PDB file of C-alpha atoms in Angstrom:
ATOM      1  CA  MET A 147       0.000   0.000   0.000  1.00 41.00           C
ATOM      2  CA  SER A 148       1.307   3.483  -0.880  1.00 38.00           C
ATOM      3  CA  ASN A 149       1.953   6.189   1.702  1.00 42.00           C
ATOM      4  CA  ASP A 150      -0.127   9.364   1.486  1.00 42.00           C
ATOM      5  CA  ASP A 151       3.015  11.287   0.505  1.00 41.00           C
ATOM      6  CA  ASP A 152       3.274   9.212  -2.674  1.00 42.00           C
ATOM      7  CA  LYS A 153      -0.190  10.114  -3.966  1.00 41.00           C
ATOM      8  CA  GLY A 154      -0.233  12.342  -6.992  1.00 43.00           C
ATOM      9  CA  ASP A 155       3.543  12.122  -7.471  1.00 44.00           C
ATOM     10  CA  ASP A 156       3.985  11.743 -11.205  1.00 45.00           C
ATOM     11  CA  ASN A 157       7.684  12.514 -11.355  1.00 45.00           C
ATOM     12  CA  PRO A 158       9.030   9.923 -13.822  1.00 40.00           C
ATOM     13  CA  LEU A 159      12.491  10.129 -12.274  1.00 39.00           C
ATOM     14  CA  ASP A 160      11.114   8.510  -9.130  1.00 43.00           C
ATOM     15  CA  LYS A 161      10.087   5.474 -11.187  1.00 42.00           C
ATOM     16  CA  THR A 162      13.455   4.918 -12.834  1.00 41.00           C
ATOM     17  CA  SER A 163      15.051   1.617 -11.829  1.00 44.00           C
ATOM     18  CA  VAL A 164      18.700   1.704 -10.805  1.00 47.00           C
ATOM     19  CA  VAL A 165      21.049  -1.039 -11.982  1.00 45.00           C
ATOM     20  CA  THR A 166      24.145  -1.617  -9.875  1.00 53.00           C
ATOM     21  CA  SER A 167      27.521  -1.382 -11.587  1.00 53.00           C
ATOM     22  CA  GLU A 168      28.148  -5.055 -10.839  1.00 54.00           C
ATOM     23  CA  THR A 169      24.848  -6.097 -12.456  1.00 49.00           C
ATOM     24  CA  LEU A 170      25.529  -3.877 -15.452  1.00 44.00           C
ATOM     25  CA  LYS A 171      28.992  -5.403 -15.873  1.00 48.00           C
ATOM     26  CA  MET A 172      27.485  -8.896 -15.781  1.00 50.00           C
ATOM     27  CA  ARG A 173      24.972  -7.940 -18.453  1.00 51.00           C
ATOM     28  CA  LEU A 174      27.637  -6.394 -20.659  1.00 46.00           C
ATOM     29  CA  ASP A 175      29.862  -9.454 -20.247  1.00 50.00           C
ATOM     30  CA  GLU A 176      26.969 -11.703 -21.222  1.00 52.00           C
ATOM     31  CA  ALA A 177      26.153  -9.517 -24.208  1.00 48.00           C
ATOM     32  CA  GLU A 178      29.755  -9.695 -25.455  1.00 55.00           C
ATOM     33  CA  THR A 179      29.485 -13.488 -25.745  1.00 61.00           C
ATOM     34  CA  SER A 180      26.143 -13.450 -27.581  1.00 75.00           C
ATOM     35  CA  PRO A 181      26.307 -14.947 -31.099  1.00 85.00           C
ATOM     36  CA  PRO A 182      25.071 -13.164 -34.236  1.00 91.00           C
ATOM     37  CA  ALA A 183      21.303 -13.105 -34.600  1.00 92.00           C
ATOM     38  CA  VAL A 184      18.425 -12.056 -36.821  1.00 95.00           C
ATOM     39  CA  VAL A 185      15.200 -10.469 -35.592  1.00 92.00           C
ATOM     40  CA  LEU A 186      11.977 -10.458 -37.578  1.00 94.00           C
ATOM     41  CA  LEU A 187      10.826  -6.840 -37.842  1.00 92.00           C
ATOM     42  CA  MET A 188       7.923  -7.119 -40.293  1.00 95.00           C
ATOM     43  CA  GLY A 189       5.864 -10.100 -41.393  1.00 93.00           C
ATOM     44  CA  PRO A 190       3.157 -12.386 -39.976  1.00 88.00           C
ATOM     45  CA  ALA A 191       2.056 -11.029 -36.592  1.00 83.00           C
ATOM     46  CA  ARG A 192       2.881 -14.186 -34.662  1.00 80.00           C
ATOM     47  CA  TYR A 193       6.534 -13.972 -35.760  1.00 85.00           C
ATOM     48  CA  VAL A 194       7.164 -10.248 -35.257  1.00 85.00           C
ATOM     49  CA  GLY A 195       9.841  -9.733 -32.609  1.00 84.00           C
ATOM     50  CA  ARG A 196      11.106 -13.300 -32.752  1.00 87.00           C
ATOM     51  CA  GLN A 197      14.863 -13.689 -32.647  1.00 87.00           C
ATOM     52  CA  TRP A 198      16.980 -16.518 -34.047  1.00 91.00           C
ATOM     53  CA  LEU A 199      20.579 -16.971 -32.921  1.00 89.00           C
ATOM     54  CA  LEU A 200      22.907 -17.760 -35.814  1.00 93.00           C
ATOM     55  CA  ASN A 201      24.755 -20.405 -33.817  1.00 87.00           C
ATOM     56  CA  MET A 202      25.202 -22.955 -36.615  1.00 91.00           C
ATOM     57  CA  THR A 203      27.604 -22.898 -39.563  1.00 93.00           C
ATOM     58  CA  GLU A 204      24.659 -22.680 -41.954  1.00 96.00           C
ATOM     59  CA  MET A 205      21.005 -21.791 -41.303  1.00 97.00           C
ATOM     60  CA  VAL A 206      18.314 -21.827 -43.998  1.00 97.00           C
ATOM     61  CA  VAL A 207      15.414 -19.370 -43.910  1.00 97.00           C
ATOM     62  CA  GLY A 208      12.238 -20.454 -45.646  1.00 95.00           C
ATOM     63  CA  ARG A 209       8.684 -21.760 -45.623  1.00 91.00           C
ATOM     64  CA  ALA A 210       9.601 -25.457 -45.579  1.00 87.00           C
ATOM     65  CA  TYR A 211       9.015 -27.128 -42.207  1.00 79.00           C
ATOM     66  CA  GLU A 212      12.666 -28.215 -41.950  1.00 84.00           C
ATOM     67  CA  SER A 213      14.011 -24.653 -42.291  1.00 90.00           C
ATOM     68  CA  HIS A 214      16.168 -23.483 -39.391  1.00 92.00           C
ATOM     69  CA  ILE A 215      14.435 -20.085 -39.583  1.00 94.00           C
ATOM     70  CA  PHE A 216      10.865 -21.076 -40.403  1.00 91.00           C
ATOM     71  CA  VAL A 217       8.394 -18.341 -41.356  1.00 91.00           C
ATOM     72  CA  GLU A 218       5.032 -19.330 -42.749  1.00 87.00           C
ATOM     73  CA  ASP A 219       4.419 -16.599 -45.317  1.00 92.00           C
ATOM     74  CA  ARG A 220       3.518 -17.167 -48.951  1.00 93.00           C
ATOM     75  CA  SER A 221       5.948 -14.477 -50.128  1.00 97.00           C
ATOM     76  CA  ILE A 222       8.864 -16.568 -48.832  1.00 96.00           C
ATOM     77  CA  SER A 223      10.082 -19.549 -50.836  1.00 97.00           C
ATOM     78  CA  LYS A 224      10.386 -22.952 -49.189  1.00 94.00           C
ATOM     79  CA  ARG A 225      14.178 -22.485 -49.276  1.00 96.00           C
ATOM     80  CA  HIS A 226      14.470 -18.752 -49.661  1.00 98.00           C
ATOM     81  CA  GLY A 227      18.056 -18.164 -48.570  1.00 98.00           C
ATOM     82  CA  LYS A 228      20.687 -19.079 -46.046  1.00 98.00           C
ATOM     83  CA  PHE A 229      22.931 -17.448 -43.459  1.00 98.00           C
ATOM     84  CA  PHE A 230      26.385 -18.937 -43.120  1.00 97.00           C
ATOM     85  CA  THR A 231      29.589 -18.161 -41.277  1.00 94.00           C
ATOM     86  CA  LYS A 232      33.016 -18.054 -42.887  1.00 93.00           C
ATOM     87  CA  ASP A 233      36.280 -16.729 -41.457  1.00 90.00           C
ATOM     88  CA  GLY A 234      34.423 -15.138 -38.575  1.00 87.00           C
ATOM     89  CA  ASN A 235      32.021 -13.204 -40.813  1.00 94.00           C
ATOM     90  CA  VAL A 236      28.319 -13.812 -41.460  1.00 96.00           C
ATOM     91  CA  PHE A 237      27.066 -13.998 -45.044  1.00 98.00           C
ATOM     92  CA  TYR A 238      23.640 -14.272 -46.627  1.00 98.00           C
ATOM     93  CA  GLU A 239      22.950 -16.048 -49.914  1.00 98.00           C
ATOM     94  CA  ASP A 240      19.654 -16.043 -51.811  1.00 98.00           C
ATOM     95  CA  LEU A 241      18.806 -19.584 -52.971  1.00 98.00           C
ATOM     96  CA  ASN A 242      17.033 -18.681 -56.227  1.00 97.00           C
ATOM     97  CA  SER A 243      13.935 -17.567 -54.342  1.00 97.00           C
ATOM     98  CA  THR A 244      10.807 -16.605 -56.272  1.00 97.00           C
ATOM     99  CA  ASN A 245      10.455 -13.107 -54.798  1.00 97.00           C
ATOM    100  CA  GLY A 246      14.122 -12.395 -54.206  1.00 97.00           C
ATOM    101  CA  THR A 247      16.015 -10.729 -51.371  1.00 97.00           C
ATOM    102  CA  GLU A 248      16.968  -7.133 -50.693  1.00 97.00           C
ATOM    103  CA  VAL A 249      19.656  -5.966 -48.273  1.00 97.00           C
ATOM    104  CA  ASN A 250      19.174  -2.379 -47.140  1.00 97.00           C
ATOM    105  CA  GLY A 251      16.870  -1.760 -50.102  1.00 96.00           C
ATOM    106  CA  ARG A 252      19.207  -3.162 -52.755  1.00 96.00           C
ATOM    107  CA  LYS A 253      18.326  -6.416 -54.488  1.00 96.00           C
ATOM    108  CA  VAL A 254      20.990  -9.115 -54.218  1.00 95.00           C
ATOM    109  CA  ALA A 255      21.767 -11.564 -56.996  1.00 97.00           C
ATOM    110  CA  ALA A 256      20.853 -15.192 -56.391  1.00 96.00           C
ATOM    111  CA  GLN A 257      23.638 -17.473 -55.216  1.00 95.00           C
ATOM    112  CA  GLU A 258      26.040 -14.570 -54.692  1.00 96.00           C
ATOM    113  CA  PRO A 259      26.917 -14.373 -50.983  1.00 96.00           C
ATOM    114  CA  ILE A 260      26.885 -10.931 -49.405  1.00 97.00           C
ATOM    115  CA  ALA A 261      28.714 -10.108 -46.186  1.00 97.00           C
ATOM    116  CA  LEU A 262      26.424  -8.690 -43.507  1.00 97.00           C
ATOM    117  CA  ARG A 263      27.113  -5.744 -41.230  1.00 95.00           C
ATOM    118  CA  ASN A 264      25.532  -4.904 -37.908  1.00 94.00           C
ATOM    119  CA  ASN A 265      21.927  -3.641 -38.247  1.00 94.00           C
ATOM    120  CA  ASP A 266      21.620  -4.587 -41.931  1.00 97.00           C
ATOM    121  CA  GLN A 267      18.003  -5.157 -42.954  1.00 97.00           C
ATOM    122  CA  LEU A 268      17.088  -8.084 -45.186  1.00 98.00           C
ATOM    123  CA  LYS A 269      13.789  -8.208 -47.063  1.00 98.00           C
ATOM    124  CA  CYS A 270      12.881 -11.765 -48.051  1.00 97.00           C
ATOM    125  CA  GLY A 271       9.672 -11.544 -50.050  1.00 96.00           C
ATOM    126  CA  ASN A 272       7.508  -9.345 -47.815  1.00 96.00           C
ATOM    127  CA  VAL A 273       9.283 -10.330 -44.595  1.00 97.00           C
ATOM    128  CA  ILE A 274      11.943  -8.046 -43.104  1.00 97.00           C
ATOM    129  CA  PHE A 275      14.736  -9.216 -40.800  1.00 97.00           C
ATOM    130  CA  LYS A 276      17.423  -7.230 -38.987  1.00 95.00           C
ATOM    131  CA  PHE A 277      20.903  -8.673 -38.612  1.00 96.00           C
ATOM    132  CA  LEU A 278      22.705  -8.216 -35.286  1.00 92.00           C
ATOM    133  CA  ASP A 279      26.418  -8.924 -35.212  1.00 91.00           C
ATOM    134  CA  GLN A 280      28.188 -10.954 -32.547  1.00 83.00           C
ATOM    135  CA  GLY A 281      28.402  -9.217 -29.184  1.00 70.00           C
ATOM    136  CA  ASN A 282      25.597  -6.778 -29.970  1.00 62.00           C
ATOM    137  CA  LEU A 283      23.998  -5.618 -26.723  1.00 60.00           C
ATOM    138  CA  GLU A 284      20.657  -5.476 -28.537  1.00 58.00           C
ATOM    139  CA  THR A 285      20.731  -9.267 -28.994  1.00 54.00           C
ATOM    140  CA  PHE A 286      20.899  -9.710 -25.236  1.00 53.00           C
ATOM    141  CA  THR A 287      18.370  -7.010 -24.342  1.00 57.00           C
ATOM    142  CA  HIS A 288      15.985  -8.069 -27.114  1.00 55.00           C
ATOM    143  CA  LYS A 289      16.052 -11.651 -25.886  1.00 57.00           C
ATOM    144  CA  ASN A 290      15.226 -10.541 -22.349  1.00 57.00           C
ATOM    145  CA  THR A 291      12.399  -8.318 -23.574  1.00 58.00           C
ATOM    146  CA  TYR A 292      10.988 -11.031 -25.836  1.00 60.00           C
ATOM    147  CA  ASP A 293      11.290 -13.663 -23.096  1.00 63.00           C
ATOM    148  CA  ARG A 294       9.228 -11.502 -20.747  1.00 68.00           C
ATOM    149  CA  THR A 295       6.338 -11.675 -23.207  1.00 75.00           C
ATOM    150  CA  GLN A 296       6.726 -15.450 -23.614  1.00 82.00           C
ATOM    151  CA  LEU A 297       7.386 -16.662 -20.065  1.00 88.00           C
ATOM    152  CA  ASP A 298       5.059 -17.224 -17.146  1.00 93.00           C
ATOM    153  CA  PRO A 299       6.383 -14.963 -14.353  1.00 91.00           C
ATOM    154  CA  LEU A 300       5.714 -17.463 -11.557  1.00 95.00           C
ATOM    155  CA  THR A 301       7.128 -20.688 -13.004  1.00 95.00           C
ATOM    156  CA  GLN A 302       9.517 -19.240 -15.622  1.00 91.00           C
ATOM    157  CA  ILE A 303       8.287 -21.683 -18.260  1.00 93.00           C
ATOM    158  CA  TYR A 304       6.364 -20.660 -21.384  1.00 92.00           C
ATOM    159  CA  ASN A 305       2.951 -18.996 -21.017  1.00 94.00           C
ATOM    160  CA  LYS A 306      -0.372 -19.508 -22.799  1.00 94.00           C
ATOM    161  CA  GLY A 307       0.399 -17.044 -25.589  1.00 90.00           C
ATOM    162  CA  ALA A 308       3.667 -18.783 -26.391  1.00 90.00           C
ATOM    163  CA  LEU A 309       1.919 -22.175 -26.251  1.00 95.00           C
ATOM    164  CA  LEU A 310      -0.758 -21.179 -28.759  1.00 93.00           C
ATOM    165  CA  ALA A 311       1.760 -19.700 -31.209  1.00 88.00           C
ATOM    166  CA  THR A 312       4.248 -22.563 -30.913  1.00 91.00           C
ATOM    167  CA  GLY A 313       1.587 -25.272 -30.908  1.00 94.00           C
ATOM    168  CA  GLU A 314       0.056 -23.944 -34.104  1.00 91.00           C
ATOM    169  CA  GLU A 315       3.461 -23.729 -35.780  1.00 87.00           C
ATOM    170  CA  ILE A 316       4.598 -27.219 -34.733  1.00 91.00           C
ATOM    171  CA  VAL A 317       1.325 -28.824 -35.845  1.00 93.00           C
ATOM    172  CA  ARG A 318       1.519 -27.087 -39.232  1.00 88.00           C
ATOM    173  CA  LYS A 319       5.060 -28.384 -39.604  1.00 86.00           C
ATOM    174  CA  GLY A 320       3.946 -31.873 -38.565  1.00 90.00           C
ATOM    175  CA  LEU A 321       1.086 -31.954 -41.069  1.00 89.00           C
ATOM    176  CA  GLN A 322       3.269 -30.527 -43.832  1.00 83.00           C
ATOM    177  CA  GLY A 323       6.269 -32.725 -43.129  1.00 82.00           C
ATOM    178  CA  ASN A 324       4.362 -35.821 -42.045  1.00 84.00           C
ATOM    179  CA  PHE A 325       6.219 -36.225 -38.748  1.00 87.00           C
ATOM    180  CA  SER A 326       4.867 -37.103 -35.337  1.00 94.00           C
ATOM    181  CA  VAL A 327       3.837 -34.557 -32.697  1.00 96.00           C
ATOM    182  CA  VAL A 328       2.720 -35.602 -29.221  1.00 98.00           C
ATOM    183  CA  VAL A 329       0.908 -33.336 -26.772  1.00 98.00           C
ATOM    184  CA  ILE A 330       0.646 -34.008 -23.035  1.00 98.00           C
ATOM    185  CA  VAL A 331      -1.919 -32.010 -21.047  1.00 98.00           C
ATOM    186  CA  PHE A 332      -2.061 -32.227 -17.262  1.00 98.00           C
ATOM    187  CA  ASP A 333      -3.101 -30.386 -14.149  1.00 96.00           C
ATOM    188  CA  LEU A 334      -2.649 -30.747 -10.415  1.00 98.00           C
ATOM    189  CA  ASP A 335      -5.166 -32.823  -8.490  1.00 97.00           C
ATOM    190  CA  ASN A 336      -7.066 -31.115  -5.664  1.00 95.00           C
ATOM    191  CA  PHE A 337      -5.083 -27.916  -6.092  1.00 96.00           C
ATOM    192  CA  LYS A 338      -7.879 -25.771  -4.662  1.00 95.00           C
ATOM    193  CA  MET A 339      -7.649 -27.797  -1.464  1.00 95.00           C
ATOM    194  CA  VAL A 340      -3.910 -27.063  -1.246  1.00 95.00           C
ATOM    195  CA  ASN A 341      -4.574 -23.329  -1.614  1.00 95.00           C
ATOM    196  CA  ASP A 342      -7.482 -23.336   0.841  1.00 95.00           C
ATOM    197  CA  THR A 343      -5.706 -25.443   3.455  1.00 96.00           C
ATOM    198  CA  TYR A 344      -2.127 -24.213   3.294  1.00 95.00           C
ATOM    199  CA  GLY A 345      -2.484 -20.792   1.636  1.00 96.00           C
ATOM    200  CA  HIS A 346      -1.815 -19.395  -1.814  1.00 95.00           C
ATOM    201  CA  GLN A 347       1.899 -18.990  -1.127  1.00 96.00           C
ATOM    202  CA  ALA A 348       2.070 -22.745  -0.597  1.00 96.00           C
ATOM    203  CA  GLY A 349       0.215 -23.214  -3.884  1.00 96.00           C
ATOM    204  CA  ASP A 350       2.677 -20.923  -5.657  1.00 96.00           C
ATOM    205  CA  TYR A 351       5.546 -22.911  -4.172  1.00 97.00           C
ATOM    206  CA  VAL A 352       4.077 -26.147  -5.550  1.00 97.00           C
ATOM    207  CA  LEU A 353       3.662 -24.666  -9.041  1.00 97.00           C
ATOM    208  CA  ARG A 354       7.231 -23.308  -9.104  1.00 96.00           C
ATOM    209  CA  GLU A 355       8.792 -26.455  -7.680  1.00 97.00           C
ATOM    210  CA  MET A 356       6.895 -28.805  -9.970  1.00 97.00           C
ATOM    211  CA  ALA A 357       7.679 -26.748 -13.084  1.00 96.00           C
ATOM    212  CA  SER A 358      11.373 -26.622 -12.161  1.00 95.00           C
ATOM    213  CA  LEU A 359      11.465 -30.367 -11.506  1.00 97.00           C
ATOM    214  CA  ILE A 360       9.945 -31.188 -14.887  1.00 97.00           C
ATOM    215  CA  GLN A 361      11.932 -28.600 -16.847  1.00 94.00           C
ATOM    216  CA  ASN A 362      15.322 -29.456 -15.380  1.00 92.00           C
ATOM    217  CA  GLN A 363      15.114 -33.205 -14.801  1.00 94.00           C
ATOM    218  CA  LEU A 364      12.319 -34.923 -16.721  1.00 96.00           C
ATOM    219  CA  ILE A 365      12.222 -33.566 -20.290  1.00 94.00           C
ATOM    220  CA  ARG A 366      14.617 -32.764 -23.124  1.00 90.00           C
ATOM    221  CA  SER A 367      15.825 -29.249 -23.798  1.00 83.00           C
ATOM    222  CA  GLU A 368      14.029 -29.278 -27.172  1.00 86.00           C
ATOM    223  CA  ASP A 369      10.658 -30.205 -25.639  1.00 93.00           C
ATOM    224  CA  PHE A 370       8.208 -27.304 -25.265  1.00 94.00           C
ATOM    225  CA  PHE A 371       6.756 -26.892 -21.763  1.00 97.00           C
ATOM    226  CA  ALA A 372       4.129 -24.300 -20.868  1.00 97.00           C
ATOM    227  CA  ARG A 373       1.657 -23.245 -18.203  1.00 97.00           C
ATOM    228  CA  PHE A 374      -1.636 -22.282 -19.831  1.00 95.00           C
ATOM    229  CA  GLY A 375      -3.872 -21.919 -16.778  1.00 93.00           C
ATOM    230  CA  GLY A 376      -3.783 -21.708 -12.995  1.00 94.00           C
ATOM    231  CA  GLU A 377      -2.671 -25.296 -12.383  1.00 97.00           C
ATOM    232  CA  GLU A 378      -2.813 -26.460 -16.012  1.00 97.00           C
ATOM    233  CA  PHE A 379       0.258 -27.388 -18.045  1.00 98.00           C
ATOM    234  CA  CYS A 380       1.092 -28.616 -21.524  1.00 98.00           C
ATOM    235  CA  LEU A 381       4.116 -30.387 -22.987  1.00 98.00           C
ATOM    236  CA  ILE A 382       4.814 -30.733 -26.735  1.00 97.00           C
ATOM    237  CA  LEU A 383       7.154 -33.455 -27.984  1.00 96.00           C
ATOM    238  CA  SER A 384       8.160 -33.024 -31.628  1.00 91.00           C
ATOM    239  CA  GLY A 385       9.142 -36.103 -33.619  1.00 90.00           C
ATOM    240  CA  SER A 386       8.040 -38.512 -30.890  1.00 92.00           C
ATOM    241  CA  PRO A 387       5.626 -41.448 -31.250  1.00 95.00           C
ATOM    242  CA  LEU A 388       2.617 -41.852 -28.978  1.00 97.00           C
ATOM    243  CA  GLN A 389       4.332 -44.551 -26.905  1.00 96.00           C
ATOM    244  CA  ARG A 390       7.191 -42.234 -25.984  1.00 96.00           C
ATOM    245  CA  GLY A 391       4.671 -39.603 -24.995  1.00 97.00           C
ATOM    246  CA  VAL A 392       2.972 -42.072 -22.674  1.00 98.00           C
ATOM    247  CA  GLU A 393       6.338 -43.041 -21.178  1.00 97.00           C
ATOM    248  CA  VAL A 394       7.288 -39.382 -20.580  1.00 97.00           C
ATOM    249  CA  ALA A 395       3.885 -38.670 -19.021  1.00 98.00           C
ATOM    250  CA  GLU A 396       4.171 -41.672 -16.720  1.00 98.00           C
ATOM    251  CA  ARG A 397       7.679 -40.648 -15.669  1.00 97.00           C
ATOM    252  CA  ILE A 398       6.416 -37.175 -14.800  1.00 98.00           C
ATOM    253  CA  ARG A 399       3.367 -38.528 -12.975  1.00 98.00           C
ATOM    254  CA  SER A 400       5.300 -41.012 -10.839  1.00 98.00           C
ATOM    255  CA  THR A 401       8.116 -38.563 -10.065  1.00 98.00           C
ATOM    256  CA  ILE A 402       5.692 -35.903  -8.849  1.00 98.00           C
ATOM    257  CA  ALA A 403       3.715 -38.422  -6.787  1.00 97.00           C
ATOM    258  CA  ASP A 404       6.926 -39.548  -5.037  1.00 97.00           C
ATOM    259  CA  TYR A 405       8.509 -36.103  -4.710  1.00 97.00           C
ATOM    260  CA  GLU A 406       8.637 -34.403  -1.309  1.00 96.00           C
ATOM    261  CA  PHE A 407       6.887 -31.062  -1.645  1.00 97.00           C
ATOM    262  CA  LYS A 408       7.644 -29.453   1.704  1.00 95.00           C
ATOM    263  CA  TYR A 409       6.489 -25.942   2.584  1.00 95.00           C
ATOM    264  CA  ASN A 410       7.115 -24.469   6.067  1.00 93.00           C
ATOM    265  CA  ASP A 411       8.024 -27.954   7.321  1.00 93.00           C
ATOM    266  CA  THR A 412       4.712 -29.324   6.035  1.00 94.00           C
ATOM    267  CA  ASP A 413       4.512 -32.081   3.435  1.00 95.00           C
ATOM    268  CA  LEU A 414       2.036 -31.109   0.729  1.00 96.00           C
ATOM    269  CA  PRO A 415       0.072 -33.783  -1.175  1.00 94.00           C
ATOM    270  CA  VAL A 416       0.740 -33.317  -4.896  1.00 97.00           C
ATOM    271  CA  THR A 417      -0.324 -35.539  -7.801  1.00 98.00           C
ATOM    272  CA  VAL A 418      -1.250 -34.859 -11.430  1.00 98.00           C
ATOM    273  CA  SER A 419      -3.760 -36.228 -13.935  1.00 98.00           C
ATOM    274  CA  MET A 420      -2.402 -36.485 -17.474  1.00 98.00           C
ATOM    275  CA  GLY A 421      -3.716 -36.915 -20.998  1.00 98.00           C
ATOM    276  CA  VAL A 422      -1.645 -37.837 -24.053  1.00 98.00           C
ATOM    277  CA  ALA A 423      -2.526 -37.493 -27.752  1.00 98.00           C
ATOM    278  CA  VAL A 424      -0.624 -37.777 -31.030  1.00 97.00           C
ATOM    279  CA  LEU A 425      -1.107 -35.786 -34.234  1.00 96.00           C
ATOM    280  CA  GLU A 426      -3.229 -37.767 -36.710  1.00 94.00           C
ATOM    281  CA  PRO A 427      -3.774 -37.267 -40.468  1.00 87.00           C
ATOM    282  CA  GLY A 428      -7.445 -36.347 -39.994  1.00 90.00           C
ATOM    283  CA  MET A 429      -6.643 -33.456 -37.658  1.00 95.00           C
ATOM    284  CA  ALA A 430      -6.921 -29.976 -39.133  1.00 93.00           C
ATOM    285  CA  ASP A 431      -4.894 -27.887 -36.709  1.00 94.00           C
ATOM    286  CA  TRP A 432      -3.445 -27.385 -33.223  1.00 96.00           C
ATOM    287  CA  LYS A 433      -6.894 -27.080 -31.655  1.00 97.00           C
ATOM    288  CA  ASP A 434      -7.822 -30.632 -32.696  1.00 97.00           C
ATOM    289  CA  LEU A 435      -4.678 -32.107 -31.170  1.00 98.00           C
ATOM    290  CA  PHE A 436      -4.858 -30.101 -27.951  1.00 98.00           C
ATOM    291  CA  GLU A 437      -8.549 -30.915 -27.401  1.00 97.00           C
ATOM    292  CA  LYS A 438      -7.881 -34.633 -27.763  1.00 98.00           C
ATOM    293  CA  ALA A 439      -5.108 -34.501 -25.147  1.00 98.00           C
ATOM    294  CA  ASP A 440      -7.337 -32.380 -22.893  1.00 98.00           C
ATOM    295  CA  LYS A 441     -10.154 -34.941 -23.152  1.00 98.00           C
ATOM    296  CA  ALA A 442      -7.699 -37.687 -22.230  1.00 98.00           C
ATOM    297  CA  ALA A 443      -6.650 -35.684 -19.142  1.00 98.00           C
ATOM    298  CA  TYR A 444     -10.331 -35.400 -18.193  1.00 97.00           C
ATOM    299  CA  LEU A 445     -10.574 -39.203 -18.366  1.00 98.00           C
ATOM    300  CA  SER A 446      -7.709 -39.392 -15.862  1.00 98.00           C
ATOM    301  CA  LYS A 447      -9.629 -37.083 -13.529  1.00 96.00           C
ATOM    302  CA  GLN A 448     -12.789 -39.133 -13.883  1.00 96.00           C
ATOM    303  CA  GLY A 449     -10.903 -42.387 -13.453  1.00 96.00           C
ATOM    304  CA  GLY A 450      -9.554 -41.556 -10.004  1.00 96.00           C
ATOM    305  CA  LYS A 451      -6.807 -38.959 -10.656  1.00 97.00           C
ATOM    306  CA  ASN A 452      -3.013 -39.460 -10.458  1.00 98.00           C
ATOM    307  CA  ARG A 453      -2.913 -41.393 -13.714  1.00 98.00           C
ATOM    308  CA  VAL A 454      -2.131 -41.180 -17.452  1.00 98.00           C
ATOM    309  CA  SER A 455      -4.802 -41.664 -20.127  1.00 98.00           C
ATOM    310  CA  THR A 456      -4.981 -41.695 -23.918  1.00 97.00           C
ATOM    311  CA  ILE A 457      -7.918 -41.739 -26.318  1.00 87.00           C
TER     312      ILE A 457
END
């Protein structure tokens, strides 16, 4: 609660955050080690602001599902161009794209590599990227800013907005490329009772601890893990068959059931009910796949909770 003296004080200087010199040095040191990157400035709304680190020798940008920098826009060719590193410099090469590439407003010839400089803008079809050279502070600050829009502040895993965007993209890739996508939906059993009995801080502790346990110990770094509701979570496994999804879900379920969630010297009862579904040819989009996994999770609830179900 604010003091009376604070009311009506609109001086913006009073709201300026102060960063210690030690923190600033740490941020600058981290920025200096950041690899080159490209940021999407203009294009489909769901991609605007996304950043890709150019941390591989060669990275293809295009509309094909296997592209390293995948942007679903009809103005971009399936293999539009590629970024590659040579002798410490980053180059871009147009791969005979239909709509061509411009760098800083000048069209580049196909298959003729052009060296990139910091803040160069590349127009691939109707999509515009900005190149950030190695050690650019903007790469670091942009990542932090973008992450804040993508991460759940309590658990520090992805949020609902990131889940919807990523889920839609992965399912489109799966349908286009004919590869498997598994979705696991789950939520905590009797979570309202935990909040009502032990307090909301205890509930927050459970959510943070469980998310950290799963993220750091039970899934792969390439798996996509998100919180999309109060006690509701979703995990996307790309390129995995249904059986692996069931095995991952069971590992998560059993680990959580056996884990000691202790808050203020009190053991808290925590279990989860899980549903697993795999992308099928008849499915039209992300919504179809998610709803099937959600229905399977409901079966786990109806069947006695603390279990894994499929449909």
